[in-house]
Amino acid sequence: MPTQTTVASTGNTVVAEAMRQCAPDVVAAYPITPQTTIVEEFAKFVAQGKVHTEYVCTESEHSAMSACIGASAAGARVMTATASQGLALMWEELYIASGMRLPIVMANANRALSAPINIHCDHSDIMGARDAGWIVLFAETAQEAYDNTIMATRIAEDPEVLLPAMSCLDGFITTHSIDRVQVMDDESVSEFVGDYEPQNALLDVDNPVSHGNFAGLGGPYFEFKKAQRLAIDRSKAVIGRVGEAYSELSGRSFGFIETDMMDDAEVAIVVIGSSAGNARHVAKQMRAEGVKAGLVKVRCFRPFPAAELAEALKGAKAVAVLDRSETFGAEGGPLYTETRSALYDLETRVPIVNYVYGLGGSDVRLELMRSVYTDLSDIATGAAEPSGLQYLGAR
Amino acid sequence: MATLRELTHREDRLEGGHRLCAGCGASIAVRQILLGAGTDPAIASCATGCLEVSTTIYPYSSWKTPFIHNAFENSAATMSGVEAAFKGLKSAGKIPADKKMKFVAFGGDGGTYDIGLQSLSGAMERGHDMVYVCYDNGAYMNTGIQRSSATPKGAWATTAEVGAAQQGKLEARKDLTSIIAAHNVPYVAQGSISHWKDLTSKAEKAFAIEGPAFINVLATCPRGWRSAYNKSVEHAGLGVKTGYWPLFEVESGVWKLSAPSKALVKKGREPVEEFLKVQGRFRHLLKPENAELLAEIQADVDRHWEYVLGRCGE
């Protein structure tokens, strides 16, 4: 069993620690708030000689991901981190990383997208890149950010998967707050992630290969994209296995979704990231007041856990999905539309409503969570009709 | 440098049978440059463009050396990652410490002067041990001859048209080679596909030097230049002979005029018109009503020539 040390640390610090323990051959990154302390911490490891990593401080996020792609295609274990505008600037490269089947691991410190400029938390950045072919894991706490980063490395590099993976943590809330975290010893992490065995590496000069070929002119572009879809479908089993192995090793559970008090829940909130804490706290209060409240936290967004959500929510009388991003012109936020779709095949229709909340770091106070459960109770008892998209806490 | 006999026995790392046009200067540039890599293994990258789409049509590849294409603006950043991986894997003990390898990134003028300038500047500043080669044919030829910041003043392009109100591109070209020289990298040079010996010896130097190197190569595009495909080498040579494209190198900050251009200092340059008149994209400049514009272009070339001579201490 691993030796675990309990530390008081920010999310970013333990993400950098997890990166060090995964021993990447290359980190190519560009600083951006609120990711900065990850790359700063890592720069210290480089200066102190604690890593063998070649650390490339690029002139932009676009070049950071471009260099990651070159390094990964060359056969290196590659990691990076970004946030917000940086992720948006990488957008073109995100699709190329997954299209070239390169298992790059990236931390994303979730932050709002401009305009207007705002440096605080919401999920607009990753939700704008949710379909880029990356595996996407979310953390509620610094502990989960640490754990996800380690698991992401093994998942991405699995020969059955070979896709890039993102470990998302909420800007400032999780990246900068000091939290209680259990950190494993280096050897256990190293053994868990294993050695990366690259396929078709550029640096294998005796077996020259061309990467990024032209597949137009009636070429197999379509088939490549289908293969990518099959790979992310296959990743589900791998994520499940890696999650189990990690739970066994660390003693901390991992699921595509994590449920609280859902066994007999009549009203339920579905949420991603740090806000799950407040939702859980209020759900417990509601329980004490006789309301059968429950909580579903989504920890893996891609691949989307549709079956797991349907199973968890099938007995509920009213469900609220909380989206920390706006999807202008859509039926609702991305978590809402996909959760609603996941419930479509249930025999009994579950009333489901959508709240957009916390944009640009807007506070997600306990009374807001309480108002959601109260609304749900009204819907569950028939006192109110499910309404359309609502803004939680917007003035 | 290697003798001609040695060079002829070196393996071509860009195989024939690719689908570039007859007379394309890009493939000539690539072959000459790769000859300069010697016998060490070399990894190549290429920006999106003619060279890339015509040499890597899946499931084929003309590259007999490991090759990567990422996107349009990031050939330099991509290769910087490959080079970093080489160093990182050496540090990890997965590649022997004494293993030698060359890294070369290619891009056209669109992918280098314009959309890839930042990526190139970053890679040069970071000191990666790599060679960046721009094949400059003076426009976005792959997408149909749109103007780039390398397009010469007065040239027709599909986004700098010739008509009653405009005579082709209005602006002078960007001096990219000087921009990269200002990065104070160990080696910068300007070459041309018309001067193979000069170009290959520059490539040899660029590969031999530790750290970033940059070579800007004048490369004919018969489709875009509207020129005879069987005279590509001769036409690029006119760029040199007229002083439109001076051949020089900057080694550790010291500028030096290369022999073919140095010979012109005494012998004199041909008028730029000689370079322009073989290209249909400049046809309108030869009309009497454009005499003033032609004189202005000649004055621009003269000024740039004097500038390069000054830098080279000639």
XYZ file of C-alpha atoms in Angstrom, chain A residues 20 27 38-57:
22
model
C 5.988 15.695 -11.100
C 5.948 19.944 -20.411
C 0.760 25.024 -11.734
C 3.437 26.085 -14.231
C 5.264 28.066 -11.542
C 5.388 25.089 -9.194
C 6.571 22.913 -12.032
C 9.282 25.435 -12.948
C 10.557 25.073 -9.367
C 10.798 21.302 -9.782
C 12.801 21.879 -12.956
C 15.139 24.373 -11.259
C 15.598 22.088 -8.260
C 16.448 19.144 -10.498
C 13.489 17.157 -9.162
C 12.275 16.191 -12.640
C 13.986 15.040 -15.821
C 11.355 16.936 -17.817
C 12.271 19.159 -20.736
C 10.273 22.263 -19.851
C 9.319 24.424 -22.827
C 7.981 27.888 -21.989
